[in-house]
Amino acid sequence: MSAAHDDDAWLAVIGTGPGTSDWLTPETSALAARATDLVGYGPYVARLAGATQRVHASDNRYELQRAAHALDLAADGARVAVVSGGDPGIYGMAAAVWEALERADHTRWAGVAIHIAPGVSAIQAVAAAAGAPLGNDFCVISLSDNLKPWSLIEQRLHAVGAGDFAVAFYNPISRARPWQLGAALDILRGYRTESTPVIVGSAIGRPDADLCITDLARVVPAQADMRSLVIVGASTTRVIATANGPRAYTPRVYPADY
Amino acid sequence: MSAAHDDDAWLAVIGTGPGTSDWLTPETSALAARATDLVGYGPYVARLAGATQRVHASDNRYELQRAAHALDLAADGARVAVVSGGDPGIYGMAAAVWEALERADHTRWAGVAIHIAPGVSAIQAVAAAAGAPLGNDFCVISLSDNLKPWSLIEQRLHAVGAGDFAVAFYNPISRARPWQLGAALDILRGYRTESTPVIVGSAIGRPDADLCITDLARVVPAQADMRSLVIVGASTTRVIATANGPRAYTPRVYPADY
């Protein structure tokens, strides 16, 4: 995918990074600029669209159909950028493109060169704003049970507890999934003390960003919404006072006197 | 930390992104350019140093001393960028700076404004090069037992197995830690089938980058070295053939027929 091959068709999966801030990598900007077609959720595509690209905006569902459409365009000779938020490899469109490719019998897609560009994920932006809660071993779980059974999520939450991992939750809550975050916090309360730090970061990177550092005793699910990510600390995660307010971090050393 | 405050002292912890590629965010570039002092491991600092900054290069050990030095400089009025590789919040210098601040009695550090800039971590770059193995829930573990007991790492590996997470290993192997990767793989072999995909990515983003997609039956620790990251798939992670060779991805849907 060097500039020398700019006449060839390709499909790149790229991510805008979280929010509207300047976490968009130069690679991603360059791929968007060289694309003939941008495919993705409307607000993400709007951030990257210039004067020259054809824009194929959609809502934020039907990932497989979107991926198939992008593969069709590339098979027809286009240079297609499929646009995710955050990092396309973390709950983004990268897996959907591979899934569409695998499910299809379309030999016409078999020749499409596919490139995934890594990006800054929302969870990294929330962690940076909060301090460094993911500074040691951690897990990442989507609390949405739309695509996997809740029993598996429970199994993973117990594993997080038993392994004493810090954990970041994607999709913590929505109107259609109002109780899952509370249930997840209750499971972790079986493994951690009440003073374990909990971070709720909303719309990080946007003008209306909000960050709350609280703990397992006090956090209530209503503090989070669809724009939020939630991080629950490990047993070693702690909160310190700084010139800019409290910050949460997980030390590199475990336990502190090792 | 807006441009309006460019005369104020500050300390920013930034990451170069992996390798020598263009995954350095605009925020990180801007902070490095506005800094009066760059502190960090020599090769990382060299990537960002311009004509104007004072450079305080070190080796890649003594993180706490480096953090303390940076805090001293900022307390004396400098604009200091502490430079990590990858994302400074993931096994980078962010946690070391908070740890130095917490351990110290230095009230002179208490007024230093500290900002963490998120970046692209090496594990995201390896995942992107391999396909999308972290496209569903995953864990991240450092296999180094320099700063935590091996018994804790074992506990976390069993949790990864029980929770059926994909897992990314930082610091998988070194001359001083030759057996840990093999032991980790053996633990996961107790939970996963022999055909579970394993990815060894070395020096990703550099000219000598190397990526190997293998499986739990065939992988041997000697395939990894100090420049490598290793990803072991979940039970649902699979390998498909593409125009550019095999790619590994973890579907969004679990199980595939859910």
PDB file of C-alpha atoms in Angstrom, chain B:
ATOM      1  CA  MET B   1      -2.246  22.775  28.345  1.00  0.00           C
ATOM      2  CA  SER B   2      -3.450  24.962  25.542  1.00  0.00           C
ATOM      3  CA  ALA B   3      -1.078  27.100  23.522  1.00  0.00           C
ATOM      4  CA  ALA B   4      -2.117  30.090  25.633  1.00  0.00           C
ATOM      5  CA  HIS B   5      -0.202  28.610  28.546  1.00  0.00           C
ATOM      6  CA  ASP B   6       2.986  27.902  26.686  1.00  0.00           C
ATOM      7  CA  ASP B   7       4.997  29.908  29.190  1.00  0.00           C
ATOM      8  CA  ASP B   8       3.814  27.786  32.108  1.00  0.00           C
ATOM      9  CA  ALA B   9       5.746  24.786  33.255  1.00  0.00           C
ATOM     10  CA  TRP B  10       4.242  21.371  32.623  1.00  0.00           C
ATOM     11  CA  LEU B  11       5.085  17.697  32.402  1.00  0.00           C
ATOM     12  CA  ALA B  12       3.575  15.627  29.606  1.00  0.00           C
ATOM     13  CA  VAL B  13       4.021  11.883  29.229  1.00  0.00           C
ATOM     14  CA  ILE B  14       3.942  10.966  25.561  1.00  0.00           C
ATOM     15  CA  GLY B  15       4.481   7.868  23.423  1.00  0.00           C
ATOM     16  CA  THR B  16       6.132   7.513  20.060  1.00  0.00           C
ATOM     17  CA  GLY B  17       3.901   4.702  18.926  1.00  0.00           C
ATOM     18  CA  PRO B  18       5.565   1.430  17.924  1.00  0.00           C
ATOM     19  CA  GLY B  19       8.500   1.232  15.548  1.00  0.00           C
ATOM     20  CA  THR B  20       9.499   4.034  13.263  1.00  0.00           C
ATOM     21  CA  SER B  21       6.260   4.339  11.359  1.00  0.00           C
ATOM     22  CA  ASP B  22       3.733   7.122  11.214  1.00  0.00           C
ATOM     23  CA  TRP B  23       1.584   6.240  14.233  1.00  0.00           C
ATOM     24  CA  LEU B  24       2.687   9.269  16.217  1.00  0.00           C
ATOM     25  CA  THR B  25      -0.419  11.324  17.028  1.00  0.00           C
ATOM     26  CA  PRO B  26      -0.618  15.056  16.249  1.00  0.00           C
ATOM     27  CA  GLU B  27      -1.097  15.756  19.968  1.00  0.00           C
ATOM     28  CA  THR B  28       2.146  13.941  20.754  1.00  0.00           C
ATOM     29  CA  SER B  29       4.070  15.729  18.001  1.00  0.00           C
ATOM     30  CA  ALA B  30       2.776  19.096  19.242  1.00  0.00           C
ATOM     31  CA  LEU B  31       3.714  18.398  22.855  1.00  0.00           C
ATOM     32  CA  ALA B  32       7.217  17.299  21.838  1.00  0.00           C
ATOM     33  CA  ALA B  33       7.641  20.429  19.718  1.00  0.00           C
ATOM     34  CA  ARG B  34       6.515  22.751  22.535  1.00  0.00           C
ATOM     35  CA  ALA B  35       8.613  21.056  25.211  1.00  0.00           C
ATOM     36  CA  THR B  36      11.817  22.666  26.429  1.00  0.00           C
ATOM     37  CA  ASP B  37      13.114  19.315  27.698  1.00  0.00           C
ATOM     38  CA  LEU B  38      12.747  15.723  26.506  1.00  0.00           C
ATOM     39  CA  VAL B  39      13.366  12.931  29.016  1.00  0.00           C
ATOM     40  CA  GLY B  40      13.463   9.244  28.152  1.00  0.00           C
ATOM     41  CA  TYR B  41      15.128   6.219  26.657  1.00  0.00           C
ATOM     42  CA  GLY B  42      17.670   7.373  24.081  1.00  0.00           C
ATOM     43  CA  PRO B  43      16.176   5.927  20.870  1.00  0.00           C
ATOM     44  CA  TYR B  44      12.670   7.187  21.729  1.00  0.00           C
ATOM     45  CA  VAL B  45      13.873  10.690  22.542  1.00  0.00           C
ATOM     46  CA  ALA B  46      15.982  10.777  19.393  1.00  0.00           C
ATOM     47  CA  ARG B  47      12.854  10.253  17.277  1.00  0.00           C
ATOM     48  CA  LEU B  48      11.238  13.417  18.656  1.00  0.00           C
ATOM     49  CA  ALA B  49      14.134  15.772  19.388  1.00  0.00           C
ATOM     50  CA  GLY B  50      14.285  18.956  17.332  1.00  0.00           C
ATOM     51  CA  ALA B  51      16.843  21.740  17.389  1.00  0.00           C
ATOM     52  CA  THR B  52      15.455  23.530  20.441  1.00  0.00           C
ATOM     53  CA  GLN B  53      14.866  20.961  23.182  1.00  0.00           C
ATOM     54  CA  ARG B  54      17.315  19.930  25.839  1.00  0.00           C
ATOM     55  CA  VAL B  55      17.659  16.149  25.613  1.00  0.00           C
ATOM     56  CA  HIS B  56      17.982  13.985  28.732  1.00  0.00           C
ATOM     57  CA  ALA B  57      18.546  10.518  27.304  1.00  0.00           C
ATOM     58  CA  SER B  58      18.843   7.447  29.484  1.00  0.00           C
ATOM     59  CA  ASP B  59      18.818   3.704  29.104  1.00  0.00           C
ATOM     60  CA  ASN B  60      15.544   1.853  29.419  1.00  0.00           C
ATOM     61  CA  ARG B  61      15.767   1.150  33.173  1.00  0.00           C
ATOM     62  CA  TYR B  62      15.434   3.267  36.310  1.00  0.00           C
ATOM     63  CA  GLU B  63      11.985   4.550  35.381  1.00  0.00           C
ATOM     64  CA  LEU B  64      11.404   6.096  38.802  1.00  0.00           C
ATOM     65  CA  GLN B  65      14.634   8.078  38.736  1.00  0.00           C
ATOM     66  CA  ARG B  66      13.811   9.292  35.230  1.00  0.00           C
ATOM     67  CA  ALA B  67      10.346  10.337  36.376  1.00  0.00           C
ATOM     68  CA  ALA B  68      11.816  12.162  39.383  1.00  0.00           C
ATOM     69  CA  HIS B  69      14.280  13.978  37.161  1.00  0.00           C
ATOM     70  CA  ALA B  70      11.460  15.084  34.868  1.00  0.00           C
ATOM     71  CA  LEU B  71       9.400  16.301  37.844  1.00  0.00           C
ATOM     72  CA  ASP B  72      12.414  18.262  39.089  1.00  0.00           C
ATOM     73  CA  LEU B  73      12.821  19.948  35.716  1.00  0.00           C
ATOM     74  CA  ALA B  74       9.120  20.886  35.543  1.00  0.00           C
ATOM     75  CA  ALA B  75       9.182  22.173  39.136  1.00  0.00           C
ATOM     76  CA  ASP B  76      12.081  24.415  38.061  1.00  0.00           C
ATOM     77  CA  GLY B  77       9.926  25.900  35.290  1.00  0.00           C
ATOM     78  CA  ALA B  78      10.575  23.669  32.283  1.00  0.00           C
ATOM     79  CA  ARG B  79       8.034  22.215  29.853  1.00  0.00           C
ATOM     80  CA  VAL B  80       9.007  18.576  30.017  1.00  0.00           C
ATOM     81  CA  ALA B  81       7.961  15.715  27.741  1.00  0.00           C
ATOM     82  CA  VAL B  82       8.680  12.276  29.167  1.00  0.00           C
ATOM     83  CA  VAL B  83       8.927   9.974  26.163  1.00  0.00           C
ATOM     84  CA  SER B  84       7.794   6.329  26.146  1.00  0.00           C
ATOM     85  CA  GLY B  85       7.475   3.908  23.277  1.00  0.00           C
ATOM     86  CA  GLY B  86       3.959   2.878  22.252  1.00  0.00           C
ATOM     87  CA  ASP B  87       1.221   4.193  24.547  1.00  0.00           C
ATOM     88  CA  PRO B  88       2.735   5.664  27.737  1.00  0.00           C
ATOM     89  CA  GLY B  89      -0.290   4.380  29.675  1.00  0.00           C
ATOM     90  CA  ILE B  90       0.358   0.720  28.774  1.00  0.00           C
ATOM     91  CA  TYR B  91       3.570  -0.481  30.454  1.00  0.00           C
ATOM     92  CA  GLY B  92       4.985   2.982  29.743  1.00  0.00           C
ATOM     93  CA  MET B  93       6.219   5.935  31.752  1.00  0.00           C
ATOM     94  CA  ALA B  94       2.795   7.237  32.874  1.00  0.00           C
ATOM     95  CA  ALA B  95       2.523   4.916  35.883  1.00  0.00           C
ATOM     96  CA  ALA B  96       6.167   5.627  36.792  1.00  0.00           C
ATOM     97  CA  VAL B  97       5.484   9.374  36.936  1.00  0.00           C
ATOM     98  CA  TRP B  98       2.458   8.908  39.221  1.00  0.00           C
ATOM     99  CA  GLU B  99       4.446   6.484  41.347  1.00  0.00           C
ATOM    100  CA  ALA B 100       7.334   8.946  41.730  1.00  0.00           C
ATOM    101  CA  LEU B 101       4.861  11.675  42.647  1.00  0.00           C
ATOM    102  CA  GLU B 102       3.119   9.502  45.242  1.00  0.00           C
ATOM    103  CA  ARG B 103       6.323   8.203  46.837  1.00  0.00           C
ATOM    104  CA  ALA B 104       7.922  11.602  47.153  1.00  0.00           C
ATOM    105  CA  ASP B 105       7.608  14.029  50.014  1.00  0.00           C
ATOM    106  CA  HIS B 106       8.597  16.778  47.653  1.00  0.00           C
ATOM    107  CA  THR B 107       6.025  19.496  48.060  1.00  0.00           C
ATOM    108  CA  ARG B 108       7.855  21.286  45.273  1.00  0.00           C
ATOM    109  CA  TRP B 109       6.423  18.734  42.845  1.00  0.00           C
ATOM    110  CA  ALA B 110       2.873  19.200  44.091  1.00  0.00           C
ATOM    111  CA  GLY B 111       2.180  22.127  41.764  1.00  0.00           C
ATOM    112  CA  VAL B 112       3.387  20.474  38.548  1.00  0.00           C
ATOM    113  CA  ALA B 113       0.616  20.107  35.953  1.00  0.00           C
ATOM    114  CA  ILE B 114       0.841  16.587  34.529  1.00  0.00           C
ATOM    115  CA  HIS B 115      -0.766  15.477  31.268  1.00  0.00           C
ATOM    116  CA  ILE B 116      -0.798  11.961  29.811  1.00  0.00           C
ATOM    117  CA  ALA B 117      -1.157  11.729  26.016  1.00  0.00           C
ATOM    118  CA  PRO B 118      -2.530   8.405  24.764  1.00  0.00           C
ATOM    119  CA  GLY B 119      -0.755   6.701  21.882  1.00  0.00           C
ATOM    120  CA  VAL B 120      -0.860   3.641  19.666  1.00  0.00           C
ATOM    121  CA  SER B 121       0.543   0.675  21.582  1.00  0.00           C
ATOM    122  CA  ALA B 122       2.693  -2.015  20.007  1.00  0.00           C
ATOM    123  CA  ILE B 123       0.018  -4.598  20.670  1.00  0.00           C
ATOM    124  CA  GLN B 124      -2.455  -2.690  18.526  1.00  0.00           C
ATOM    125  CA  ALA B 125       0.054  -2.546  15.693  1.00  0.00           C
ATOM    126  CA  VAL B 126       0.710  -6.287  15.910  1.00  0.00           C
ATOM    127  CA  ALA B 127      -3.030  -6.990  16.042  1.00  0.00           C
ATOM    128  CA  ALA B 128      -3.626  -4.810  12.972  1.00  0.00           C
ATOM    129  CA  ALA B 129      -0.837  -6.504  11.028  1.00  0.00           C
ATOM    130  CA  ALA B 130      -2.221  -9.931  11.962  1.00  0.00           C
ATOM    131  CA  GLY B 131      -5.892  -9.178  11.170  1.00  0.00           C
ATOM    132  CA  ALA B 132      -8.102  -8.458  14.172  1.00  0.00           C
ATOM    133  CA  PRO B 133      -7.287 -11.006  16.903  1.00  0.00           C
ATOM    134  CA  LEU B 134      -8.329  -8.506  19.608  1.00  0.00           C
ATOM    135  CA  GLY B 135     -11.666  -7.783  17.906  1.00  0.00           C
ATOM    136  CA  ASN B 136     -13.573  -9.151  20.895  1.00  0.00           C
ATOM    137  CA  ASP B 137     -12.850  -9.217  24.659  1.00  0.00           C
ATOM    138  CA  PHE B 138      -9.159  -9.561  25.496  1.00  0.00           C
ATOM    139  CA  CYS B 139      -6.490  -9.343  28.200  1.00  0.00           C
ATOM    140  CA  VAL B 140      -3.027  -7.834  28.227  1.00  0.00           C
ATOM    141  CA  ILE B 141      -0.303  -9.321  30.444  1.00  0.00           C
ATOM    142  CA  SER B 142       3.381  -8.590  30.810  1.00  0.00           C
ATOM    143  CA  LEU B 143       5.242 -11.885  31.238  1.00  0.00           C
ATOM    144  CA  SER B 144       8.102 -10.126  33.000  1.00  0.00           C
ATOM    145  CA  ASP B 145       8.411 -11.213  36.621  1.00  0.00           C
ATOM    146  CA  ASN B 146      10.886  -8.453  37.400  1.00  0.00           C
ATOM    147  CA  LEU B 147       8.228  -6.322  39.087  1.00  0.00           C
ATOM    148  CA  LYS B 148       5.620  -8.912  40.115  1.00  0.00           C
ATOM    149  CA  PRO B 149       5.792 -12.514  41.304  1.00  0.00           C
ATOM    150  CA  TRP B 150       5.477 -15.311  38.750  1.00  0.00           C
ATOM    151  CA  SER B 151       2.716 -16.814  40.905  1.00  0.00           C
ATOM    152  CA  LEU B 152       0.542 -13.774  40.101  1.00  0.00           C
ATOM    153  CA  ILE B 153       1.254 -14.155  36.381  1.00  0.00           C
ATOM    154  CA  GLU B 154       0.237 -17.830  36.617  1.00  0.00           C
ATOM    155  CA  GLN B 155      -2.974 -16.817  38.405  1.00  0.00           C
ATOM    156  CA  ARG B 156      -3.747 -14.352  35.620  1.00  0.00           C
ATOM    157  CA  LEU B 157      -2.983 -16.907  32.897  1.00  0.00           C
ATOM    158  CA  HIS B 158      -5.432 -19.333  34.477  1.00  0.00           C
ATOM    159  CA  ALA B 159      -8.001 -16.512  34.584  1.00  0.00           C
ATOM    160  CA  VAL B 160      -7.419 -15.874  30.868  1.00  0.00           C
ATOM    161  CA  GLY B 161      -7.983 -19.565  30.220  1.00  0.00           C
ATOM    162  CA  ALA B 162     -11.117 -19.790  32.345  1.00  0.00           C
ATOM    163  CA  GLY B 163     -12.561 -16.587  30.853  1.00  0.00           C
ATOM    164  CA  ASP B 164     -11.784 -17.626  27.263  1.00  0.00           C
ATOM    165  CA  PHE B 165     -10.127 -14.280  26.533  1.00  0.00           C
ATOM    166  CA  ALA B 166      -7.768 -13.600  23.685  1.00  0.00           C
ATOM    167  CA  VAL B 167      -4.540 -12.468  25.338  1.00  0.00           C
ATOM    168  CA  ALA B 168      -1.607 -10.279  24.357  1.00  0.00           C
ATOM    169  CA  PHE B 169       1.771 -10.788  26.017  1.00  0.00           C
ATOM    170  CA  TYR B 170       4.190  -7.911  26.515  1.00  0.00           C
ATOM    171  CA  ASN B 171       7.799  -8.732  27.423  1.00  0.00           C
ATOM    172  CA  PRO B 172       7.309 -12.366  26.373  1.00  0.00           C
ATOM    173  CA  ILE B 173      10.943 -13.409  26.552  1.00  0.00           C
ATOM    174  CA  SER B 174      14.489 -12.168  27.070  1.00  0.00           C
ATOM    175  CA  ARG B 175      17.892 -13.649  27.810  1.00  0.00           C
ATOM    176  CA  ALA B 176      17.266 -13.103  31.516  1.00  0.00           C
ATOM    177  CA  ARG B 177      13.711 -14.551  31.289  1.00  0.00           C
ATOM    178  CA  PRO B 178      14.031 -17.503  28.906  1.00  0.00           C
ATOM    179  CA  TRP B 179      11.353 -19.910  30.237  1.00  0.00           C
ATOM    180  CA  GLN B 180       8.337 -17.720  31.081  1.00  0.00           C
ATOM    181  CA  LEU B 181       6.775 -17.693  27.602  1.00  0.00           C
ATOM    182  CA  GLY B 182       6.914 -21.481  27.355  1.00  0.00           C
ATOM    183  CA  ALA B 183       5.344 -21.811  30.792  1.00  0.00           C
ATOM    184  CA  ALA B 184       2.594 -19.347  29.840  1.00  0.00           C
ATOM    185  CA  LEU B 185       1.793 -21.220  26.634  1.00  0.00           C
ATOM    186  CA  ASP B 186       1.688 -24.510  28.564  1.00  0.00           C
ATOM    187  CA  ILE B 187      -0.914 -23.068  30.951  1.00  0.00           C
ATOM    188  CA  LEU B 188      -3.085 -21.934  28.040  1.00  0.00           C
ATOM    189  CA  ARG B 189      -2.713 -25.365  26.387  1.00  0.00           C
ATOM    190  CA  GLY B 190      -4.705 -26.653  29.346  1.00  0.00           C
ATOM    191  CA  TYR B 191      -7.680 -24.544  28.253  1.00  0.00           C
ATOM    192  CA  ARG B 192      -7.470 -24.242  24.455  1.00  0.00           C
ATOM    193  CA  THR B 193      -7.263 -26.604  21.515  1.00  0.00           C
ATOM    194  CA  GLU B 194      -4.012 -27.158  19.638  1.00  0.00           C
ATOM    195  CA  SER B 195      -5.340 -25.221  16.658  1.00  0.00           C
ATOM    196  CA  THR B 196      -5.810 -21.995  18.647  1.00  0.00           C
ATOM    197  CA  PRO B 197      -4.098 -19.232  16.634  1.00  0.00           C
ATOM    198  CA  VAL B 198      -0.903 -17.730  18.040  1.00  0.00           C
ATOM    199  CA  ILE B 199       0.682 -14.586  16.606  1.00  0.00           C
ATOM    200  CA  VAL B 200       4.307 -13.601  17.049  1.00  0.00           C
ATOM    201  CA  GLY B 201       4.947 -10.051  15.873  1.00  0.00           C
ATOM    202  CA  SER B 202       8.462  -8.640  15.999  1.00  0.00           C
ATOM    203  CA  ALA B 203       9.656  -5.064  15.423  1.00  0.00           C
ATOM    204  CA  ILE B 204       6.287  -4.165  13.909  1.00  0.00           C
ATOM    205  CA  GLY B 205       6.450  -0.749  12.263  1.00  0.00           C
ATOM    206  CA  ARG B 206      10.166  -1.068  11.545  1.00  0.00           C
ATOM    207  CA  PRO B 207      11.939  -2.093   8.349  1.00  0.00           C
ATOM    208  CA  ASP B 208      12.870  -5.466   9.877  1.00  0.00           C
ATOM    209  CA  ALA B 209       9.304  -6.250  10.966  1.00  0.00           C
ATOM    210  CA  ASP B 210       8.314  -9.903  11.052  1.00  0.00           C
ATOM    211  CA  LEU B 211       4.908 -11.463  11.630  1.00  0.00           C
ATOM    212  CA  CYS B 212       4.185 -15.150  12.135  1.00  0.00           C
ATOM    213  CA  ILE B 213       0.710 -16.641  12.482  1.00  0.00           C
ATOM    214  CA  THR B 214       0.954 -20.142  13.934  1.00  0.00           C
ATOM    215  CA  ASP B 215      -0.967 -22.148  16.534  1.00  0.00           C
ATOM    216  CA  LEU B 216      -0.664 -23.526  20.061  1.00  0.00           C
ATOM    217  CA  ALA B 217       0.524 -26.910  18.822  1.00  0.00           C
ATOM    218  CA  ARG B 218       3.393 -25.555  16.742  1.00  0.00           C
ATOM    219  CA  VAL B 219       4.565 -22.341  18.402  1.00  0.00           C
ATOM    220  CA  VAL B 220       7.928 -22.496  20.157  1.00  0.00           C
ATOM    221  CA  PRO B 221       9.230 -19.756  22.458  1.00  0.00           C
ATOM    222  CA  ALA B 222      12.361 -19.307  20.347  1.00  0.00           C
ATOM    223  CA  GLN B 223      10.176 -17.686  17.674  1.00  0.00           C
ATOM    224  CA  ALA B 224       9.936 -14.638  19.958  1.00  0.00           C
ATOM    225  CA  ASP B 225      12.625 -12.313  21.221  1.00  0.00           C
ATOM    226  CA  MET B 226      12.885  -9.047  23.132  1.00  0.00           C
ATOM    227  CA  ARG B 227      11.372  -7.112  20.214  1.00  0.00           C
ATOM    228  CA  SER B 228       8.323  -9.390  20.006  1.00  0.00           C
ATOM    229  CA  LEU B 229       4.776  -9.361  21.215  1.00  0.00           C
ATOM    230  CA  VAL B 230       2.740 -12.547  21.312  1.00  0.00           C
ATOM    231  CA  ILE B 231      -1.032 -12.877  20.974  1.00  0.00           C
ATOM    232  CA  VAL B 232      -2.896 -16.110  21.757  1.00  0.00           C
ATOM    233  CA  GLY B 233      -6.438 -16.331  20.467  1.00  0.00           C
ATOM    234  CA  ALA B 234      -9.659 -17.153  22.290  1.00  0.00           C
ATOM    235  CA  SER B 235     -11.565 -20.332  21.423  1.00  0.00           C
ATOM    236  CA  THR B 236     -13.366 -18.422  18.652  1.00  0.00           C
ATOM    237  CA  THR B 237     -10.275 -16.846  17.053  1.00  0.00           C
ATOM    238  CA  ARG B 238      -9.704 -18.206  13.563  1.00  0.00           C
ATOM    239  CA  VAL B 239      -7.323 -17.891  10.621  1.00  0.00           C
ATOM    240  CA  ILE B 240      -8.486 -17.181   7.089  1.00  0.00           C
ATOM    241  CA  ALA B 241      -6.723 -16.979   3.747  1.00  0.00           C
ATOM    242  CA  THR B 242      -6.580 -13.550   2.114  1.00  0.00           C
ATOM    243  CA  ALA B 243      -4.957 -11.946  -0.915  1.00  0.00           C
ATOM    244  CA  ASN B 244      -2.028 -10.936   1.338  1.00  0.00           C
ATOM    245  CA  GLY B 245      -1.641 -14.208   3.210  1.00  0.00           C
ATOM    246  CA  PRO B 246      -3.241 -15.634   6.344  1.00  0.00           C
ATOM    247  CA  ARG B 247      -4.993 -13.315   8.780  1.00  0.00           C
ATOM    248  CA  ALA B 248      -6.271 -14.083  12.291  1.00  0.00           C
ATOM    249  CA  TYR B 249      -9.384 -12.511  13.724  1.00  0.00           C
ATOM    250  CA  THR B 250     -11.765 -12.940  16.624  1.00  0.00           C
ATOM    251  CA  PRO B 251     -15.381 -12.550  15.474  1.00  0.00           C
ATOM    252  CA  ARG B 252     -17.646 -10.020  17.127  1.00  0.00           C
ATOM    253  CA  VAL B 253     -20.252 -12.747  17.557  1.00  0.00           C
ATOM    254  CA  TYR B 254     -19.803 -15.484  20.181  1.00  0.00           C
ATOM    255  CA  PRO B 255     -20.250 -18.281  19.485  1.00  0.00           C
ATOM    256  CA  ALA B 256     -20.330 -17.926  15.731  1.00  0.00           C
ATOM    257  CA  ASP B 257     -23.944 -19.054  15.563  1.00  0.00           C
ATOM    258  CA  TYR B 258     -25.238 -17.031  18.545  1.00  0.00           C
TER     259      TYR B 258
END
